[in-house]
Coordinates of C-alpha atoms in Angstrom, one line a residue:
Chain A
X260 CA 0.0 0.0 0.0
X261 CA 1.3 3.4 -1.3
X262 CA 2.0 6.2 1.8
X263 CA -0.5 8.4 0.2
X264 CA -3.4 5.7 0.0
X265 CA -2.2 4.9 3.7
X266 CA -2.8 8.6 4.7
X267 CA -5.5 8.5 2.9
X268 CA -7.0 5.5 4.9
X269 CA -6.1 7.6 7.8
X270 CA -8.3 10.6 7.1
X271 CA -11.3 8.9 6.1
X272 CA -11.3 6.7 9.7
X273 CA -10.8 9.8 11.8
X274 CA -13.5 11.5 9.4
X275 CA -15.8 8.5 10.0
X276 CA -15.5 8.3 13.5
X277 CA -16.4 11.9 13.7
X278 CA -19.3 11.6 11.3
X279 CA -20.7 8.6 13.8
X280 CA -20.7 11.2 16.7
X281 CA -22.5 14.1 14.6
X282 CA -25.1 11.2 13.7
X283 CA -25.6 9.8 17.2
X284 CA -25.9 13.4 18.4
X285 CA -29.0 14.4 15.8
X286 CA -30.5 11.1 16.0
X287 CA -31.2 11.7 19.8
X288 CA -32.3 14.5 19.2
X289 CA -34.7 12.9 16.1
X290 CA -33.2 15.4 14.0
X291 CA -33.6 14.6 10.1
X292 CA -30.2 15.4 8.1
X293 CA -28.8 15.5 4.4
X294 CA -25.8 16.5 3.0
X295 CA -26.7 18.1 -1.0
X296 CA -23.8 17.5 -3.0
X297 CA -23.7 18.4 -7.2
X298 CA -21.4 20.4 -9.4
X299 CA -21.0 24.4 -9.2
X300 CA -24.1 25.6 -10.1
X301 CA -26.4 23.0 -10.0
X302 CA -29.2 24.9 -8.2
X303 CA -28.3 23.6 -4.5
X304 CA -28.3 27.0 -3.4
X305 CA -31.7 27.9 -5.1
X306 CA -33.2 24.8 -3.6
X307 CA -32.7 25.6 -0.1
X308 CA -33.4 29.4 -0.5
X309 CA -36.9 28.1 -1.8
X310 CA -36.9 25.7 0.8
X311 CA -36.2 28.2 3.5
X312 CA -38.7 30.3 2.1
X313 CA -41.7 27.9 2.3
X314 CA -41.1 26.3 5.6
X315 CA -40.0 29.7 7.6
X316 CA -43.3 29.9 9.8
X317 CA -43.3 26.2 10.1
X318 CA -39.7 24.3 10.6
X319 CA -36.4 25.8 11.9
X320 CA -34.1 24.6 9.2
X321 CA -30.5 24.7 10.1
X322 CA -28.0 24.6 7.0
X323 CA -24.1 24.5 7.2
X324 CA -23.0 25.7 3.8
X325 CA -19.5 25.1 2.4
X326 CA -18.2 27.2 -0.3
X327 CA -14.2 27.2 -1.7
X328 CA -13.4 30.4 -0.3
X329 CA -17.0 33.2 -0.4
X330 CA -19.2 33.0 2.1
X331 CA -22.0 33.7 -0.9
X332 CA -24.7 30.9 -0.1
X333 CA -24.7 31.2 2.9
X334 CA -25.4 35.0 3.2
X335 CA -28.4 34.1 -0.2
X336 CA -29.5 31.4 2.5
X337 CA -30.0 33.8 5.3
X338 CA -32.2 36.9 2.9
X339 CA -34.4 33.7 1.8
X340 CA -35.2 33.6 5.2
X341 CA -33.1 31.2 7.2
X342 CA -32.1 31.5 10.6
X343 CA -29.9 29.4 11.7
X344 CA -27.3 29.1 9.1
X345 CA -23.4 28.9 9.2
X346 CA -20.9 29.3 6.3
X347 CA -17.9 27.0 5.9
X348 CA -15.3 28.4 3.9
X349 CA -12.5 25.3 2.6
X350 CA -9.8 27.7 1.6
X351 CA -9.4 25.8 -1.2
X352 CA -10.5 22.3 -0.3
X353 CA -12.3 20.5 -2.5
X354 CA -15.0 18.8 0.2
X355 CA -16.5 19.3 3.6
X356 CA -15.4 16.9 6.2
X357 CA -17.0 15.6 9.5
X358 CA -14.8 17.7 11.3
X359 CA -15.9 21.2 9.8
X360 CA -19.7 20.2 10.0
X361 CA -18.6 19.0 13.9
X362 CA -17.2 22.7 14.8
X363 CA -19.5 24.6 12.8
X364 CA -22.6 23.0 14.0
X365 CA -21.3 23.5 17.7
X366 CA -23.5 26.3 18.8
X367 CA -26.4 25.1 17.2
X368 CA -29.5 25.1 19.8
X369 CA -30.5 20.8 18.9
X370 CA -33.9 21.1 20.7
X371 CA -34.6 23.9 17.9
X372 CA -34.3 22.3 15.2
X373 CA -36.2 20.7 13.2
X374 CA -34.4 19.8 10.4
X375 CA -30.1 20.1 9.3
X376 CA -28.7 20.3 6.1
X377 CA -25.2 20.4 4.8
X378 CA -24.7 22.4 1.9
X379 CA -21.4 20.6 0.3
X380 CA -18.9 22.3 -1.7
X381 CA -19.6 22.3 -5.4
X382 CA -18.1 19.2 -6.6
X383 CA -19.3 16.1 -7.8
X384 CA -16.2 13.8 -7.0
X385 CA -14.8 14.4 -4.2
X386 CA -17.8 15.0 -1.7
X387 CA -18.5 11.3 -2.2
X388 CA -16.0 10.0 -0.5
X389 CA -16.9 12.1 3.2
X390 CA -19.3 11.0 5.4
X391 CA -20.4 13.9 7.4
X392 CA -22.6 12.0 9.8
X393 CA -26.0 12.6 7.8
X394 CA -29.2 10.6 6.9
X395 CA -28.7 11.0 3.4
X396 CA -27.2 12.2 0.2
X397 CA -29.3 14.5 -2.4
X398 CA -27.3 14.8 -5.4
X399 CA -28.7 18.0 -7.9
X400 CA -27.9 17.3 -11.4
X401 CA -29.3 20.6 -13.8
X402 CA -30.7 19.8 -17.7
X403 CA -27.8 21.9 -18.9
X404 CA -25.1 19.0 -18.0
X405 CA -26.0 16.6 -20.0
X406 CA -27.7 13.5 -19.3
X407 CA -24.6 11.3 -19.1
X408 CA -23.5 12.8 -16.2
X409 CA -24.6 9.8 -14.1
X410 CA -22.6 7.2 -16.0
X411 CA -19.4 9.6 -15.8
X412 CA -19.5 10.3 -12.2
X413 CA -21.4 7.1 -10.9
X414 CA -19.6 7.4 -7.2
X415 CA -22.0 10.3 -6.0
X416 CA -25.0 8.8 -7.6
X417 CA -24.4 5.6 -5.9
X418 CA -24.5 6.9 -2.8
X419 CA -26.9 9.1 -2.8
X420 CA -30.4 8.6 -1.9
X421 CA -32.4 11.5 -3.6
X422 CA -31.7 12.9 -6.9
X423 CA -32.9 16.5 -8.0
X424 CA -33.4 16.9 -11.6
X425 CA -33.0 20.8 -11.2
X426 CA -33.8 23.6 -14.1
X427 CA -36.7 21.6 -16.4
X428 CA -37.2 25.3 -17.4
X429 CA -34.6 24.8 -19.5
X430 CA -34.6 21.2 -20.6
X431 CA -36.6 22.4 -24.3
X432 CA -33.1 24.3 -25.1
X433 CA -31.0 21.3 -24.2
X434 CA -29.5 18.0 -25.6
X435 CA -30.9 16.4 -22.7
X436 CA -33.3 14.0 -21.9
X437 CA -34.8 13.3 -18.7
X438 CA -36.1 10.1 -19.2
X439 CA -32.3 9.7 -19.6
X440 CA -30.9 11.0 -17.1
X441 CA -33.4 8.5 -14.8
X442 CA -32.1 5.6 -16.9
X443 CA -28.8 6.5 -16.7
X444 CA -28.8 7.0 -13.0
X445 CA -30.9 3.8 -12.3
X446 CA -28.7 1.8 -14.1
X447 CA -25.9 3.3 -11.5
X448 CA -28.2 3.0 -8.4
X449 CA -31.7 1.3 -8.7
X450 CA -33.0 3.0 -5.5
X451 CA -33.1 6.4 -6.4
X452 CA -35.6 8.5 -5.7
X453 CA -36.1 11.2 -8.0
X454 CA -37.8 14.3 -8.4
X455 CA -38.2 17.1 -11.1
X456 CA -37.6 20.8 -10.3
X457 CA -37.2 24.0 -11.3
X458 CA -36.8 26.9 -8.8
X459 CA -36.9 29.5 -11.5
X460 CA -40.8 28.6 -12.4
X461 CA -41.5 26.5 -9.4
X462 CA -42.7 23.6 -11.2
X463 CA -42.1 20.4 -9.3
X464 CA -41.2 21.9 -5.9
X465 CA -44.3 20.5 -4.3
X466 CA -43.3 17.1 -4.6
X467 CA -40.1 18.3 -3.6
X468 CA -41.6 19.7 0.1
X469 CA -44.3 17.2 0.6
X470 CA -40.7 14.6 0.7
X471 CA -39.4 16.7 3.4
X472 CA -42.7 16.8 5.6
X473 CA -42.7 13.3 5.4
X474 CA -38.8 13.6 6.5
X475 CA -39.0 15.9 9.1
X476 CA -42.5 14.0 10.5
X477 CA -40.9 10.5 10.5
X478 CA -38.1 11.0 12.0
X479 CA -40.0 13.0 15.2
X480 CA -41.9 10.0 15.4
X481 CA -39.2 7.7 16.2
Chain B
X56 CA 2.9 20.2 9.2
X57 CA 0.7 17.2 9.1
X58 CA 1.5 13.7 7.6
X59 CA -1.1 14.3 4.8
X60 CA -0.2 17.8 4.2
X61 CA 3.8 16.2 4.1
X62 CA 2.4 13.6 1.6
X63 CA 0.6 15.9 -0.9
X64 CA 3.7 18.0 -1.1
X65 CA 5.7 14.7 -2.0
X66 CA 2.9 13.7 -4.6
X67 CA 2.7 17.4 -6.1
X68 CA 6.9 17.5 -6.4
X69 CA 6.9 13.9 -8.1
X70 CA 4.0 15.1 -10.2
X71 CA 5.7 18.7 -11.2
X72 CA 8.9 16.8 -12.3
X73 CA 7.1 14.2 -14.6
X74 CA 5.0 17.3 -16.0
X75 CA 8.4 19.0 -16.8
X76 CA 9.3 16.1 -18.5
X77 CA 6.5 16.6 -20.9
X78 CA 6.9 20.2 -21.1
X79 CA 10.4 19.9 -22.4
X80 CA 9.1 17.2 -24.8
X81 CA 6.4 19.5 -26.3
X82 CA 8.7 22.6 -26.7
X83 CA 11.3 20.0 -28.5
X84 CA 8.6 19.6 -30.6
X85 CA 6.8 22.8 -31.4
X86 CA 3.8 21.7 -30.2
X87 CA 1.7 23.9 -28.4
X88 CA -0.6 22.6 -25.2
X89 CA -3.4 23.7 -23.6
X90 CA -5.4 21.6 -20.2
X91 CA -9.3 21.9 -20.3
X92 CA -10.6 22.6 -16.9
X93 CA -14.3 22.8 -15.7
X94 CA -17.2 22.0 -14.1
X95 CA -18.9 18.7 -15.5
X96 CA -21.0 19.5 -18.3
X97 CA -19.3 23.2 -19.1
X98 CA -19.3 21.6 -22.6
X99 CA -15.5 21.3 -22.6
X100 CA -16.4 18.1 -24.9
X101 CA -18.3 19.8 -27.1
X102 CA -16.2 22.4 -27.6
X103 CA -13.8 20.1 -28.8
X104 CA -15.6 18.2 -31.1
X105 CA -16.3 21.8 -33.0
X106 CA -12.8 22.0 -32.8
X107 CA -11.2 18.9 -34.1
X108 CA -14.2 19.0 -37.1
X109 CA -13.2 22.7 -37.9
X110 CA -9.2 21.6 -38.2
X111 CA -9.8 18.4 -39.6
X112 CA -8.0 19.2 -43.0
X113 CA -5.2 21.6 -41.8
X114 CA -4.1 20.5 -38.4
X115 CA -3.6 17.0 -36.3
X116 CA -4.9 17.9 -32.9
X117 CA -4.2 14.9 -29.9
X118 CA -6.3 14.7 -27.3
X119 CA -6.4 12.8 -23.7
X120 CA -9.5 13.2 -22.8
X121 CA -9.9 12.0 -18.7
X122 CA -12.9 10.7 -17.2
X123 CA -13.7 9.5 -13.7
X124 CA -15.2 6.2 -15.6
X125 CA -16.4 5.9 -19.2
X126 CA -14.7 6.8 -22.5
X127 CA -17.8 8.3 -23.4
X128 CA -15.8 11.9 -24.6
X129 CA -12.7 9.8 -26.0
X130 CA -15.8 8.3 -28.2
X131 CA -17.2 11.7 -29.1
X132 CA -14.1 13.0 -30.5
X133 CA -13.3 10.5 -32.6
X134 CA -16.8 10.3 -33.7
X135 CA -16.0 14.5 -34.6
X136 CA -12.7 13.4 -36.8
X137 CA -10.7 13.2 -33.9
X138 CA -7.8 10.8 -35.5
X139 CA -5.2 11.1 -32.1
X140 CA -7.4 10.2 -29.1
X141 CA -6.8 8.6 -25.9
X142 CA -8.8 8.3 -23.1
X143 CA -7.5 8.2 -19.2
X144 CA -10.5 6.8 -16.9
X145 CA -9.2 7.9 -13.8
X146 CA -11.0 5.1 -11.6
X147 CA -12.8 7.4 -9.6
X148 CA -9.8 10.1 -9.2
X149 CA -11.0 13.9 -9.2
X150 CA -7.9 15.0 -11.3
X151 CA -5.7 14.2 -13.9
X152 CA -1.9 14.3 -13.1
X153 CA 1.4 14.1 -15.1
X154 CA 1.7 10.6 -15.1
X155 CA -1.5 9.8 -16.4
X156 CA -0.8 12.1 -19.1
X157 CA 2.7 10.9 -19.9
X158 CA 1.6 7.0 -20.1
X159 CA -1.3 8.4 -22.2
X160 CA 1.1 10.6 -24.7
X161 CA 3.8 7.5 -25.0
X162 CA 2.4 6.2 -28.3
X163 CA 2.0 9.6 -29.9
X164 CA 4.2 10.6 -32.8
X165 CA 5.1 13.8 -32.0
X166 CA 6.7 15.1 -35.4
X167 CA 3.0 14.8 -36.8
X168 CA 1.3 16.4 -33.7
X169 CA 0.3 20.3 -34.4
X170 CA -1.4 20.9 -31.0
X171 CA -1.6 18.5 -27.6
X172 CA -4.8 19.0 -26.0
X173 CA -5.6 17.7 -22.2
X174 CA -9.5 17.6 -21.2
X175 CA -9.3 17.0 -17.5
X176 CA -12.0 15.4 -15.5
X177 CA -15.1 17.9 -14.6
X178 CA -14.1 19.5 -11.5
X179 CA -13.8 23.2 -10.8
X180 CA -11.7 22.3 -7.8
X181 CA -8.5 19.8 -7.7
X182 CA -7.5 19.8 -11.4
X183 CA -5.7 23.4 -10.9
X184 CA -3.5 21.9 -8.6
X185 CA -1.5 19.7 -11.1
X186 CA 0.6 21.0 -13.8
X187 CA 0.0 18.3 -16.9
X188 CA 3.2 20.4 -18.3
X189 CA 1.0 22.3 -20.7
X190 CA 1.8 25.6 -22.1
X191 CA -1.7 27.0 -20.4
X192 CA -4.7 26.2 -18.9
X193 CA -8.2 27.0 -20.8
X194 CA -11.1 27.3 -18.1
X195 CA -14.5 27.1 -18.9
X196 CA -17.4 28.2 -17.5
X197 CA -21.4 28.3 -18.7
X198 CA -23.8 30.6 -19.2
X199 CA -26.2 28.2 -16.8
X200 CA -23.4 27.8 -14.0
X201 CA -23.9 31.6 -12.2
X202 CA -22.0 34.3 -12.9
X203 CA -20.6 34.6 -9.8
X204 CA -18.7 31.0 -10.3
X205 CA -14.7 32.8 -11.0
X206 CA -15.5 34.7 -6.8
X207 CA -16.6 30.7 -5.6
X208 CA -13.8 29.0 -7.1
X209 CA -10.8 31.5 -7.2
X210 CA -8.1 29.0 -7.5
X211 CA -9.2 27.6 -11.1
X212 CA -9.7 31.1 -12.5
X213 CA -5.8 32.8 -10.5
X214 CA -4.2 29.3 -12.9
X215 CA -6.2 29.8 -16.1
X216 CA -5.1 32.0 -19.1
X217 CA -8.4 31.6 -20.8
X218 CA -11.5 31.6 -19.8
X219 CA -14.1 30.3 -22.4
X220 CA -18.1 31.4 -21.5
X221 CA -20.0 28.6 -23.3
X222 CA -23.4 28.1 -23.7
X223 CA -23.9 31.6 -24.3
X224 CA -27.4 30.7 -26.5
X225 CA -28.5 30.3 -23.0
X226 CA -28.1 33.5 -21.7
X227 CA -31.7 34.9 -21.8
X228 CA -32.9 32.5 -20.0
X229 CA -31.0 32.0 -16.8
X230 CA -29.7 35.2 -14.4
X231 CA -26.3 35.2 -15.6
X232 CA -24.4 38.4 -16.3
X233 CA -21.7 38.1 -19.5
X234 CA -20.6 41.6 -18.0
X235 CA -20.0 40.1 -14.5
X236 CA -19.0 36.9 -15.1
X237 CA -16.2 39.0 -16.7
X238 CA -15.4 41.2 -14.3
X239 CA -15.8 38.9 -11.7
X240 CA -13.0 36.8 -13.5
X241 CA -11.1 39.8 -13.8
X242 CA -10.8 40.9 -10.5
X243 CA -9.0 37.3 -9.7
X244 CA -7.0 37.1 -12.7
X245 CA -6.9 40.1 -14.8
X246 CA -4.6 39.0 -17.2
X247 CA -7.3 36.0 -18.2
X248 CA -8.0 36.4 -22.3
X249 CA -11.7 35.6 -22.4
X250 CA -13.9 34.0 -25.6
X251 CA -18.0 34.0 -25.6
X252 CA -18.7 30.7 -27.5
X253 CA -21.7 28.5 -27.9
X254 CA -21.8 25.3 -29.7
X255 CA -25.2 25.0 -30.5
X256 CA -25.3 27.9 -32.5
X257 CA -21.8 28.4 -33.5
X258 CA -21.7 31.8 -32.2
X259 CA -18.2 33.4 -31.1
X260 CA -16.3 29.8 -32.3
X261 CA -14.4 31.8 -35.3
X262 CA -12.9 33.8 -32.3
X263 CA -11.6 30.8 -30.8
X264 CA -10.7 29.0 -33.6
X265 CA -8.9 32.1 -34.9
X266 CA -7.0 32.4 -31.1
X267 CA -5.9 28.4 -31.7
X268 CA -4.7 28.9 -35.2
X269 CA -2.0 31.9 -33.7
X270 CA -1.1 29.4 -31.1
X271 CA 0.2 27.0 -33.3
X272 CA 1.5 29.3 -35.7
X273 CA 3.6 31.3 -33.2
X274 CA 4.7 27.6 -31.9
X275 CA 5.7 26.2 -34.9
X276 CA 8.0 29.8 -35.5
X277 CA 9.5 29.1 -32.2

């Protein structure tokens, strides 16, 4: 075994042992998590800002967002409406780890929240490989990059739970297909689920909140 | 400094010799180079296959074209009259480095090679940290992506002497800003050469190929 994978190793076992304590902490505290992961410009940021905005007098939504090196989202996340929200800046780094979301979520008020989200850096490589102690994995993919996308970069879409199929606004000035896209990532990871949105003309973002009720509702009732 | 910080800076030095090693090889040659950087589904393929089809008659263009899995671009380009393709599946890697490239180069006849092309993986993150020993890095970013993209990921944009805007049939529909997608590249790197292109409609491409064909020329007089 090469130094490098042996480091490697290394940093994903400390990682995972942190990511076990952030999941133990929100589970008692029947806190529903996921981490949104997708290339730069995707829509994550979009998605949550509409999110915010239709659960503000209802949930208190927590997001950590991770950005290279602005602290942009998280300052869009907060005029949408959000309250409790944190920026992460990398400096550089390519991914969140456990121990970023660990600090960063560290003042948080548990008993408050109702449901925690971790904005990942926009990436749709590296990400994969960092468990950060959530529920699940919502990869974005957008109708402007291509349909293939799922085939090319199968690691995130294997282990993700939830896809977004973000900007159908767009999809009649595309090459893409979204029957595709579904085929394409199915064939990667049969369990999928998907849904269809645009944040621009709102189409599909029902579905999309009616998911998280059922989310946020479930896991209260464990 | 850290063990993994200690290995990185072992991998990078290994990886900066190697891609000196293929710099000094091109420059024997007179070929120029250039390393494709962006966010997957930028349309750095596409872009290419324009390319190769436009210079079919006049010029033989190599390409490595990397991918986290498929071949699926090394397949498009020679479907486009590509004639010197390889393609590097990285196995999951976020990055191309040297020696990928240099493996991928040894079969290539140089004396018939007018320009070397490298079209990393789709990542707006970990690419810029590895010289492939090309002459320049082309970055490209689309009109779909957000305009504030260069600000997000600085480091990609501060290594880039081009940046290409694709997609720019696009532009009307989605809130992106030619203007400030400009200046916000600018105020990172304002020595960056910048081309508005889109490949659907073939709008702004005579710029770029026009840009290319000085490249070579001015290599070839070397």
């Amino acid at each position: 075994m090469s130094d490098k994978i042996k480091i490697e190793k290394k940093v994903l076992s400390a990682n995972d042992r942190i990511a076990a304590e952030i999941r133990a902490k929100l589970n008692q505290h029947h806190i529903p998590s996921f981490n949104m992961v997708s290339s730069p410009g995707s829509g994550k940021t979009s998605l949550l800002e509409k999110t915010l905005a239709h659960f503000k007098d209802k949930y208190n939504i927590a997001v950590v967002a991770g950005d290279v090196q602005t602290e942009n989202d998280a300052n869009r996340l907060l005029k949408a409406g959000g309250q409790i929200i944190r920026p992460i800046v990398t400096n550089g780094m390519c991914h969140l780890d456990a121990s970023m979301v660990e600090k960063s979520m560290a003042e948080f008020e548990l008993d408050k929240i109702d449901l925690f989200v971790i904005e990942n850096v926009g990436n749709l490589v590296c990400p994969s490989s960092y468990d950060l102690g959530e529920d699940l994995k919502v990869v974005l993919i957008s109708t402007t990059e291509g349909d293939d996308k799922p085939l090319k970069y199968p690691g995130m879409f294997r282990r993700s739970s939830v896809m977004v199929i973000n900007k159908t606004d767009l999809v009649e000035y595309c090459d893409f297909s979204i029957p595709q896209v579904i085929e394409n990532a199915h064939q990667i990871n049969g369990q999928l689920e998907v849904f269809q949105t645009s944040c621009r003309s709102g189409a599909g973002l029902e579905n999309w909140y009616d998911w998280l009720e059922k989310l946020i509702q479930s896991k209260k009732a464990q």
